[in-house]
Amino acid sequence: MADQAGRQIDTVMQESRLFPPRPSFSDKARIKSLAEYEALWNEAATDPAKFWGDMAREELHWFEPFTKSLNWNEPFAEWFVGGKTNASYNCLDAHLEAGQGDRVALLWEGEPGDTRRLTYTELHREVCKFANCLKTLGIGEGDVVSIYMPMVPELAIAMLACARIGAVHSVIFAGFSAEAIADRNNDAQAKVQITADGAWRRGNILPLKETVDAALVKSPSVKHCIVLDRVNEAIEMKVGRDYWWHELMDAASDDCPAAPLDSEAPLYILYTSGSTGKPKGIKHTTAGYNLFAKKTFQWVFDHRAEDIFWCTADCGWVTGHSYVVYGPLSAGATCLMYEGAPNFPAEDRFWELVEKYRVSVFYTAPTAIRAFIKWGDEHVEKHDLSSLRLLGTVGEGINPEAWMWYHNKIGGERCPIVDTWWQTETGGIMMSPLPGAIPTKPGSCTKPLPGIIPEIVDESGKPVGKNQGGWLTISHPWPGMLRGIWGDNERYQEVYWSKVPGKYLAGDNARCDEDGYYWIMGRIDDVLNVSGHRLSTIEIESALVSHPNVAEAAAVGRPDDLKGEAVAVFVTLKNVEPTEELRNALKQHVRKEIGALAQPDDIRFTNALPKTRSGKIMRRLLKDIAAGKETVGDTTTLEDYTVLANLREEE
Ligand code: WTA
């Protein structure tokens, strides 16, 4: 079985290095030994509902206590039934009440170098005020608020303000196109849009408001738009629809008690790619998600009061939701938030920030690590990284070479690395080393967290043996798990709960080795992982065939040193000759339809695509061709062998 990039499996199969936690780390850690971890895991596995229930009573604030830990009516879970809580309360008020209001919640740096610092008291005040602004526009419990913003404190403020009044946020990454925003707004029936005039990216301005204007023409449910003045750009403000953030805030009261919300009140929707063209609105609810984000943050990042935690993810992705906002803030952590690119104004920007803010825990993506390696060690060596004590990765597998570089160059051989496996759907980290307890192996996410029971099965649902690849499933519901796909229970059931009875199907292949360590081997479906971002091949193909000159298109992943996977597409044309101009036009077209992150890296024009006799495009063959490999495996179902021969000639 090959991994998503068809590449790293050979090397990880031979990986046998083991890095036990140093005693000096373990002594101070929350979970100090393998034995302690195992005892906790076993206790949780004996009765997960009780385990999480006891924890929820302790870790969250309850306006009204819950009466039952779990109602499980597969595939629908209700956690902490009958309880009332509020995620914004848990992230803010709880700390004020504990006399911790003066602690710094957010340290922020903009790309141009401007800085801000918000204590928990200050963040609380901003959130209360903005919640009142939303109320003025008629937003209340259950209403969907669409957020399309740069990584500025106001993004977190907007999310928490929604949570405070029971509105449901839908954050859309600020790299998506107007079309993509409109699709998401319509699917969620969003009522308000929050955006900024623009965002800084490598010294240039991304015109966010202009993109939103184009999206709102096609989003009839959105009645109002709130605009943050971030870059001082001249933009159009539509009278009666658009409001400046600062003008609304000037008039708003800072008194807004957190609404007591049902445990299962929806907290947010986050769209992610699946194996069809239409992104799925993953639904997360209040209490279970909040508990899971908080507890996994504390366990995996071994949180200590003096830490400066920096998760480099954008809030447009789930990592930003759980480990920039809800997890760290409910734990009372001090987080660094950075607005811009890692290589602006120079390739050492991240290390400059680590040094300047004395970051102690640093969480990033393997694709970023590969870029740092390429940019050269001199950028790292310029800076004092001695404040770091723990490193993490997320989003895709990390190849052992990159792991070793991270360990040596960034971690100075002293920081444990937590390779965290999880998904938008899981709400928080599912498998990861606990850094004081579990020895790490480069390329493995090691073991499941307490309360998480994975099992690898074959296509008939039977457990496979040690070191056998198979489908990764989870056996018991957990508090952070998605509660459905927005507006589509059937698809939820179908995608996650139908192929293996009684288990959550993650969509990844994995194997478990003789030490009980898990190794993720890539997706089982047509989902690409490009720089740690999920893209569906069908989404890209649909975008391409919506171009008037395209007859048919097939998208596949091709191994790429930096991105993990690059997007390679094969296109047949309608009545036009292939030209370089058309190739560029098609790239731009995908950018416009989905966003820059989906822009194909390679476009090959061809006369025909290889298909099975029943007419299915044989992506496996195209994948080999895109990777420049000999075609391997069974081609007996190929309808027309000359297609394959021609494709090879066209290379
Ligand atoms: C992949 C990101 C290997 C995996 C939090 C998963 C990983 C998908 C890892 C989810 C990891 C994430 N090792 N693969 N540590 N972390 N993945 O929803 O294929 O954007 O299913 O969530 O990324 O991506 P998503």
XYZ file of C-alpha atoms and ligand atoms in Angstrom:
676
model
C 0.000 0.000 0.000
C 1.374 3.395 -0.930
C 0.841 6.536 1.078
C -0.836 9.641 -0.290
C 2.354 10.748 -1.984
C 3.412 7.198 -2.893
C 6.774 8.070 -1.433
C 7.485 7.958 2.232
C 6.225 4.485 2.966
C 9.468 2.825 1.944
C 11.388 4.917 4.387
C 8.958 4.771 7.292
C 8.689 1.003 6.928
C 12.366 0.846 7.834
C 12.175 3.429 10.570
C 13.212 1.977 13.893
C 14.752 4.891 15.804
C 13.205 5.479 19.206
C 13.403 8.745 21.151
C 12.356 8.342 24.779
C 11.368 11.506 26.673
C 14.209 12.974 28.724
C 13.795 12.554 32.470
C 14.102 16.329 32.917
C 11.026 16.733 30.685
C 9.015 13.853 32.121
C 9.572 14.905 35.730
C 7.591 18.095 35.183
C 5.103 16.739 32.652
C 1.375 16.298 33.239
C 1.648 12.609 32.360
C 5.040 11.377 33.409
C 5.495 7.808 32.207
C 4.321 5.169 29.800
C 2.806 3.274 32.723
C 0.817 6.348 33.778
C -0.420 6.849 30.219
C -1.396 3.189 29.913
C -3.279 3.238 33.198
C -5.212 6.316 32.100
C -5.921 4.876 28.646
C -7.165 1.612 30.141
C -9.345 3.390 32.650
C -10.884 5.486 29.858
C -11.410 2.490 27.577
C -13.264 0.555 30.278
C -16.016 3.158 30.419
C -15.435 6.089 28.040
C -18.746 7.785 28.879
C -17.906 7.847 32.587
C -14.330 8.946 31.915
C -15.416 11.944 29.839
C -18.367 12.715 32.095
C -16.175 13.023 35.195
C -13.803 15.220 33.267
C -16.545 17.459 31.876
C -17.821 18.181 35.395
C -14.367 19.284 36.390
C -13.120 21.149 33.322
C -16.118 23.146 32.116
C -18.345 25.702 33.761
C -21.966 24.541 33.979
C -24.908 26.925 34.245
C -26.930 23.766 34.662
C -25.382 20.350 35.264
C -25.903 17.569 32.736
C -27.922 14.534 33.678
C -26.302 11.939 31.446
C -22.849 11.703 29.943
C -23.720 10.156 26.572
C -26.733 9.298 24.471
C -25.521 7.154 21.590
C -27.964 6.432 18.870
C -25.588 5.525 16.071
C -24.502 7.616 14.219
C -25.857 10.417 16.394
C -24.147 11.263 19.668
C -25.287 13.633 22.365
C -22.721 14.377 25.042
C -23.453 15.803 28.489
C -27.183 15.632 27.965
C -29.321 18.344 29.512
C -26.380 20.477 30.627
C -25.967 24.174 29.901
C -22.599 25.789 29.305
C -20.957 28.348 27.011
C -17.638 28.033 25.163
C -16.944 31.769 25.344
C -17.527 31.638 29.109
C -15.101 28.736 29.429
C -12.488 30.586 27.363
C -12.851 33.973 29.093
C -15.118 34.510 32.121
C -13.819 31.379 33.837
C -10.321 32.908 34.004
C -11.599 36.279 35.155
C -13.445 34.537 37.950
C -10.325 32.688 38.931
C -8.502 36.013 39.293
C -6.469 35.401 36.140
C -7.804 38.332 34.101
C -4.408 40.003 33.861
C -2.808 37.015 32.178
C -1.990 37.609 28.528
C -4.353 35.670 26.286
C -3.126 36.801 22.874
C 0.192 38.134 21.705
C -0.239 39.207 18.142
C 2.073 40.346 15.395
C 0.955 41.612 12.010
C 2.916 40.929 8.882
C 4.133 44.557 8.638
C 5.449 44.243 12.210
C 2.664 45.972 14.156
C 1.913 44.282 17.467
C -0.877 43.868 19.991
C -1.308 42.231 23.341
C -4.638 41.318 24.896
C -5.088 40.107 28.451
C -8.002 37.828 29.274
C -9.845 40.859 30.718
C -9.270 42.854 27.536
C -10.233 39.973 25.262
C -13.373 39.405 27.321
C -14.342 43.053 26.928
C -13.835 43.030 23.157
C -15.809 39.816 22.797
C -18.715 41.178 24.879
C -18.792 44.349 22.804
C -18.702 42.540 19.505
C -21.375 40.114 20.672
C -23.565 43.152 21.277
C -22.788 44.414 17.753
C -24.010 41.100 16.359
C -27.165 41.381 18.454
C -27.800 44.873 17.051
C -27.862 43.318 13.601
C -30.479 40.853 14.784
C -28.190 37.867 15.264
C -29.151 35.381 17.956
C -29.062 31.723 18.892
C -28.770 29.356 15.960
C -28.050 32.055 13.350
C -25.068 31.386 11.101
C -22.320 34.015 10.827
C -19.824 33.723 7.997
C -16.277 34.913 8.735
C -13.686 35.682 6.039
C -10.784 37.441 7.703
C -7.033 37.696 8.035
C -5.267 36.261 11.111
C -5.937 39.242 13.350
C -7.256 39.251 16.940
C -10.652 40.324 15.600
C -11.002 36.922 13.959
C -10.810 35.205 17.350
C -13.005 37.940 18.839
C -15.652 37.336 16.167
C -15.609 33.564 16.785
C -15.926 33.948 20.548
C -18.628 36.610 20.194
C -20.703 34.158 18.160
C -20.143 31.469 20.778
C -21.197 33.901 23.490
C -24.681 34.436 22.081
C -25.215 31.000 20.567
C -24.662 32.071 16.961
C -22.910 29.478 14.789
C -19.732 30.609 13.069
C -18.583 29.404 9.698
C -15.006 30.529 9.144
C -13.854 30.471 5.537
C -10.106 30.575 4.932
C -9.183 33.933 3.395
C -7.582 32.245 0.375
C -10.897 30.928 -0.956
C -12.603 32.488 -3.968
C -15.867 34.417 -4.151
C -17.524 31.318 -5.637
C -16.375 29.177 -2.724
C -17.613 31.747 -0.185
C -21.004 31.971 -1.874
C -21.368 28.153 -1.954
C -20.636 27.945 1.760
C -22.858 30.906 2.641
C -25.746 29.389 0.744
C -25.302 25.922 2.166
C -25.244 27.318 5.710
C -27.817 30.067 5.057
C -25.491 32.564 6.705
C -27.114 35.827 7.804
C -24.099 38.040 8.384
C -20.682 38.243 6.770
C -17.655 39.475 8.677
C -14.564 40.477 6.719
C -11.797 43.063 6.446
C -10.923 45.579 3.757
C -7.870 43.478 2.963
C -5.149 41.221 4.310
C -1.370 41.465 4.181
C 0.391 38.704 2.289
C 4.096 38.991 1.525
C 3.871 42.750 1.490
C 0.908 42.809 -0.871
C -2.730 43.374 -0.100
C -5.286 40.635 -0.683
C -8.532 42.450 -1.482
C -10.835 40.571 0.882
C -13.742 43.008 0.712
C -13.738 42.951 -3.078
C -13.937 39.152 -3.011
C -16.729 39.301 -0.438
C -18.651 41.827 -2.570
C -18.588 39.357 -5.445
C -19.639 36.527 -3.112
C -22.510 38.444 -1.534
C -24.139 39.066 -4.908
C -24.660 35.305 -4.918
C -25.413 34.865 -1.191
C -29.011 36.076 -0.792
C -29.312 34.936 2.834
C -26.581 37.358 3.951
C -28.194 40.639 4.892
C -25.306 42.482 6.531
C -21.572 42.712 6.262
C -19.196 43.931 8.969
C -15.851 45.215 7.706
C -12.686 45.561 9.753
C -10.311 48.287 8.684
C -7.066 46.330 8.512
C -5.086 47.733 5.590
C -6.627 51.153 5.099
C -7.708 50.422 1.548
C -10.325 52.421 -0.285
C -13.239 50.026 -0.634
C -16.888 50.297 -1.501
C -19.320 50.247 1.390
C -22.862 49.393 0.417
C -25.270 51.590 2.371
C -27.688 49.609 4.517
C -25.685 46.401 4.114
C -22.115 47.181 5.123
C -20.910 48.478 8.497
C -17.448 49.323 9.750
C -16.325 47.150 12.631
C -14.982 50.173 14.589
C -18.146 52.208 14.183
C -20.333 49.407 15.518
C -17.870 48.793 18.358
C -17.774 52.473 19.346
C -21.480 52.362 20.020
C -21.558 48.941 21.723
C -21.888 48.235 25.426
C -19.357 45.899 27.013
C -21.980 44.148 29.069
C -23.027 40.882 27.499
C -23.418 37.872 29.789
C -22.671 34.539 28.104
C -25.880 32.746 27.128
C -26.443 29.423 28.920
C -26.497 27.083 25.921
C -27.481 23.487 25.594
C -24.485 21.132 25.543
C -25.423 20.152 22.017
C -26.060 23.696 20.712
C -24.119 24.009 17.436
C -20.887 25.954 17.958
C -19.566 26.076 14.432
C -19.593 24.763 10.906
C -16.336 24.247 9.069
C -16.336 23.233 5.427
C -13.898 20.590 4.304
C -13.380 18.515 1.198
C -14.689 15.004 0.843
C -14.741 12.669 -2.087
C -17.499 14.502 -3.944
C -17.438 17.925 -5.556
C -19.452 19.567 -2.782
C -17.558 20.496 0.403
C -19.049 19.137 3.611
C -20.136 21.488 6.382
C -18.718 19.686 9.408
C -20.839 20.475 12.460
C -19.384 20.790 15.938
C -21.391 21.450 19.067
C -20.682 23.211 22.331
C -19.794 21.149 25.403
C -18.179 18.031 23.939
C -16.050 19.948 21.469
C -14.990 22.466 24.097
C -13.955 19.760 26.556
C -12.073 17.811 23.914
C -10.208 20.871 22.583
C -9.216 21.898 26.108
C -8.144 18.490 27.360
C -6.238 17.453 24.245
C -4.442 20.819 24.310
C -3.378 20.253 27.927
C -2.296 16.668 27.393
C -0.488 16.886 24.078
C 1.179 20.263 24.584
C 1.762 19.463 28.254
C 0.513 22.919 29.060
C 2.181 24.902 31.836
C 1.222 28.373 33.038
C 4.517 29.920 31.917
C 4.282 28.611 28.328
C 4.104 30.823 25.283
C 2.226 28.651 22.818
C 2.362 29.239 19.091
C 0.209 27.315 16.665
C 0.987 28.650 13.192
C -2.286 27.480 11.636
C -4.829 29.926 10.250
C -8.247 30.021 11.910
C -9.657 29.145 8.492
C -8.745 25.525 9.265
C -9.735 23.269 12.127
C -6.266 23.485 13.668
C -6.811 27.198 14.171
C -10.236 26.590 15.716
C -9.036 24.019 18.227
C -5.450 25.122 18.938
C -5.438 28.880 18.365
C -8.816 29.607 19.938
C -10.885 27.064 21.877
C -8.248 24.700 23.306
C -5.580 27.157 24.505
C -8.009 29.838 25.656
C -10.129 27.451 27.708
C -6.881 26.278 29.293
C -5.915 29.883 30.108
C -2.832 29.748 27.883
C -0.870 32.630 26.390
C -0.887 32.274 22.617
C 1.049 33.941 19.899
C -0.903 34.725 16.748
C 0.903 35.830 13.578
C -0.782 37.304 10.550
C 1.551 36.747 7.654
C 3.793 34.519 5.598
C 6.750 32.594 7.065
C 9.121 34.104 4.494
C 8.283 37.778 4.759
C 10.237 39.997 4.866
C 12.759 37.126 4.999
C 12.910 33.378 5.454
C 13.726 33.693 9.137
C 10.459 35.383 10.159
C 9.203 32.441 12.238
C 12.504 32.079 14.093
C 12.632 35.803 14.689
C 9.183 35.510 16.288
C 10.176 32.496 18.395
C 13.159 34.450 19.702
C 11.272 37.721 20.225
C 8.321 36.228 22.096
C 10.277 33.431 23.803
C 7.920 30.824 22.349
C 8.112 27.576 24.312
C 5.708 25.317 22.440
C 5.609 25.489 18.642
C 3.050 23.679 16.472
C 3.260 23.728 12.680
C 2.788 21.654 9.511
C 5.249 19.293 7.803
C 4.924 21.291 4.577
C 6.292 24.335 6.421
C 9.153 22.245 7.819
C 10.062 21.070 4.324
C 10.113 24.696 3.163
C 12.404 25.672 6.064
C 14.775 22.864 5.113
C 14.850 24.099 1.547
C 15.431 27.711 2.549
C 18.569 26.720 4.423
C 19.808 26.332 7.978
C 21.383 29.790 8.032
C 17.961 31.363 8.660
C 17.485 29.212 11.718
C 21.008 29.621 13.018
C 20.654 33.402 13.186
C 18.265 33.106 16.102
C 18.206 32.013 19.710
C 15.650 29.222 19.918
C 16.521 28.146 23.437
C 13.040 29.072 24.746
C 11.527 26.095 22.866
C 10.733 23.019 24.938
C 8.198 21.147 22.797
C 7.470 20.901 19.062
C 4.431 19.614 17.198
C 3.253 18.799 13.693
C -0.133 18.316 12.072
C -1.861 18.007 8.726
C -0.005 15.206 7.026
C 2.566 12.590 7.784
C 6.064 13.841 8.428
C 8.805 11.979 6.637
C 11.599 10.816 8.965
C 14.204 13.090 7.318
C 12.092 16.184 8.000
C 11.385 14.895 11.516
C 15.130 14.562 12.201
C 15.813 18.059 10.873
C 13.048 19.489 13.084
C 14.463 17.574 16.038
C 18.071 18.648 15.445
C 17.820 22.156 14.050
C 14.712 23.579 15.710
C 14.502 21.429 18.807
C 18.230 21.454 19.517
C 17.893 17.696 20.135
C 16.175 18.450 23.430
C 12.504 19.057 22.504
C 10.095 16.148 22.119
C 8.101 16.193 18.878
C 4.388 15.495 18.976
C 3.179 14.267 15.568
C -0.567 14.740 15.972
C -3.065 12.816 13.859
C -6.594 14.148 13.673
C -9.175 15.623 11.295
C -11.697 18.431 10.937
C -14.269 15.798 11.836
C -12.583 14.663 15.040
C -12.546 18.168 16.544
C -9.210 17.627 18.233
C -6.105 15.484 18.395
C -6.822 11.736 18.417
C -3.402 10.148 18.271
C -0.159 11.731 19.384
C 2.715 11.124 21.708
C 2.136 12.456 25.212
C 5.492 14.163 25.353
C 6.507 13.182 28.872
C 5.314 9.613 28.560
C 5.537 8.102 25.094
C 8.853 7.516 23.301
C 8.604 8.835 19.743
C 9.472 7.172 16.444
C 10.034 9.552 13.504
C 7.037 9.341 11.152
C 4.594 7.753 13.610
C 1.811 9.564 15.476
C 2.427 6.870 18.122
C -0.600 6.080 20.290
C -4.219 7.057 20.845
C -5.097 9.599 23.526
C -7.052 8.360 26.547
C -10.701 7.808 25.578
C -9.848 7.147 21.920
C -10.082 3.553 20.714
C -8.715 3.048 17.193
C -8.911 -0.150 15.203
C -7.510 -0.983 11.778
C -9.800 -3.152 9.707
C -9.965 -4.638 6.241
C -12.691 -3.898 3.720
C -15.006 -6.423 5.317
C -14.612 -4.710 8.687
C -12.421 -7.432 10.238
C -9.443 -6.293 12.354
C -6.109 -6.783 10.581
C -2.905 -8.053 12.167
C 0.176 -6.169 13.317
C 1.870 -4.177 10.567
C -0.940 -4.916 8.107
C -2.277 -1.844 6.364
C -6.011 -1.213 6.510
C -8.726 1.327 7.164
C -8.382 3.379 10.306
C -11.586 3.383 12.358
C -12.557 4.612 15.828
C -14.629 2.288 17.975
C -16.411 4.456 20.488
C -17.829 7.979 20.164
C -15.723 10.744 21.745
C -16.838 14.224 22.851
C -15.120 16.187 20.058
C -16.500 14.140 17.215
C -18.518 15.838 14.497
C -22.260 15.780 15.094
C -23.107 15.631 11.424
C -22.793 17.312 8.066
C -24.733 20.571 8.036
C -28.151 19.873 6.541
C -27.247 16.393 5.315
C -27.699 13.559 7.821
C -27.781 10.998 5.066
C -24.366 11.927 3.736
C -23.019 11.896 7.300
C -24.280 8.362 7.812
C -23.070 7.278 4.406
C -19.547 8.699 4.526
C -18.542 7.862 8.092
C -20.786 5.109 9.408
C -21.925 2.817 6.617
C -18.855 0.928 5.386
C -17.744 -0.488 8.738
C -20.698 -1.183 11.026
C -20.518 0.410 14.457
C -17.287 2.316 13.845
C -16.303 5.781 12.676
C -14.446 5.493 9.368
C -11.728 8.137 9.271
C -10.899 7.856 5.570
C -7.202 7.166 6.168
C -5.152 4.025 5.711
C -2.891 3.090 8.587
C -0.936 0.277 10.149
C -0.154 -0.513 13.755
C 3.291 -1.943 14.535
C 4.409 -4.528 17.073
C 4.742 -1.823 19.762
C 1.205 -0.545 19.224
C 2.434 2.531 17.311
C 0.223 3.866 14.530
C 1.566 4.906 11.123
C -0.800 6.888 8.890
C -0.458 5.904 5.244
C -2.672 8.380 3.390
C -6.279 8.690 2.289
C -8.506 5.888 1.087
C -10.681 8.246 -0.939
C -10.174 10.806 -3.692
C -8.934 13.438 -1.304
C -5.599 15.125 -1.937
C -3.432 16.560 0.789
C -1.730 19.618 -0.656
C 0.442 21.432 1.872
C -1.642 19.861 4.619
C -4.898 21.114 3.093
C -7.638 18.805 1.961
C -8.802 19.053 -1.628
C -11.122 16.742 -3.443
C -10.104 15.610 -6.918
C -13.732 15.910 -8.010
C -13.963 19.497 -6.802
C -10.999 20.401 -9.014
C -12.365 18.410 -11.948
C -15.765 20.108 -11.651
C -14.069 23.487 -11.659
C -12.151 22.560 -14.820
C -15.104 21.227 -16.780
C -17.026 24.398 -16.018
C -14.563 26.103 -18.400
C -16.042 26.328 -21.930
C -13.015 24.729 -23.612
C -12.747 21.681 -21.378
C -14.419 18.407 -22.318
C -13.141 16.160 -19.557
C -10.706 16.428 -16.693
C -9.028 14.125 -14.202
C -7.114 15.397 -11.190
C -4.583 13.356 -9.257
C -1.912 13.943 -6.670
C 1.740 13.873 -7.644
C 4.509 13.567 -5.037
C 6.056 16.950 -4.331
C 8.995 17.664 -2.079
C 7.477 20.787 -0.581
C 3.724 20.386 -0.725
C 3.588 16.654 -0.047
C 1.231 16.373 -2.971
C 0.950 18.660 -5.966
C -2.175 18.854 -8.130
C -1.696 17.269 -11.556
C -4.565 17.382 -14.021
C -5.214 15.709 -17.353
C -7.555 17.573 -19.643
C -9.270 16.835 -22.943
C -10.391 19.873 -24.919
C -13.435 20.848 -26.953
C -12.680 22.121 -30.454
C -9.606 24.130 -29.540
C -5.915 23.604 -29.833
C -3.879 23.257 -26.661
C -1.771 26.356 -26.033
C 0.328 27.710 -23.207
C -2.197 30.526 -22.933
C -5.040 28.109 -22.413
C -3.018 26.234 -19.818
C -2.591 29.453 -17.840
C -6.225 30.363 -18.347
C -7.267 27.013 -16.871
C -5.041 27.512 -13.854
C -6.624 30.924 -13.302
C -10.058 29.419 -13.780
C -9.559 26.913 -10.948
C -8.206 29.737 -8.796
C -11.348 31.717 -9.443
C -13.687 28.794 -8.835
C -12.076 27.416 -5.674
C -9.100 29.491 -4.614
C -5.350 29.741 -5.021
C -4.700 26.630 -2.942
C -6.402 24.422 -5.545
C -4.566 25.827 -8.571
C -3.161 22.905 -10.584
C 0.615 22.610 -10.682
C 0.689 20.598 -13.910
C -1.856 20.595 -16.690
C -1.466 18.009 -19.414
C -3.595 18.151 -22.513
C -4.474 14.783 -23.938
C -6.774 13.313 -26.556
C -8.383 10.833 -24.224
C -8.352 9.714 -20.602
C -7.777 6.079 -19.635
C -11.068 4.508 -18.592
C -12.376 1.189 -17.440
C -14.858 -0.634 -19.635
C -17.605 0.743 -17.449
C -16.366 4.265 -18.124
C -14.611 5.122 -14.855
C -11.466 7.201 -15.164
C -8.505 5.121 -14.012
C -6.907 7.644 -11.700
C -4.386 5.114 -10.449
C -2.757 4.980 -13.875
C -2.786 8.738 -14.187
C -1.180 8.995 -10.782
C 1.697 6.820 -11.943
C 2.092 8.849 -15.109
C 1.995 12.141 -13.203
C 4.646 10.800 -10.850
C 6.800 9.721 -13.799
C 6.596 6.099 -12.640
C 6.158 2.948 -14.629
C 2.515 1.979 -14.585
C 2.119 -0.741 -12.022
C -0.735 -3.037 -11.148
C -3.666 -4.312 -13.030
C -4.567 -2.652 -16.316
C -6.782 -5.421 -17.607
C -9.930 -3.372 -17.186
C -8.519 -0.555 -19.298
C -10.834 0.065 -22.183
C -8.329 1.264 -24.738
C -4.623 0.546 -24.369
C -3.631 3.124 -26.952
C -4.821 5.858 -24.579
C -2.159 4.845 -22.113
C 0.518 4.586 -24.764
C -0.408 8.035 -26.051
C -0.327 9.578 -22.610
C 3.187 8.249 -22.113
C 4.274 9.647 -25.449
C 2.812 13.012 -24.578
C 4.971 13.247 -21.466
C -4.144 13.982 7.285
C -6.244 18.501 9.972
C -0.606 11.850 8.850
C -5.015 12.735 7.285
C -6.129 18.446 11.494
C -6.352 13.256 7.804
C -2.314 13.398 8.890
C -6.407 14.623 7.176
C -1.865 13.880 10.138
C -7.265 15.578 7.963
C -0.700 13.272 10.715
C -3.631 14.995 9.534
N -0.121 12.260 10.035
N -1.683 12.389 8.264
N -0.178 13.680 11.875
N -2.702 14.876 10.510
N -3.397 14.121 8.546
O -9.416 17.703 8.160
O -5.132 12.254 5.972
O -7.600 19.288 7.381
O -7.443 12.457 7.426
O -7.514 18.139 9.607
O -5.043 15.074 7.153
O -7.161 16.875 7.460
P -7.979 18.068 8.102
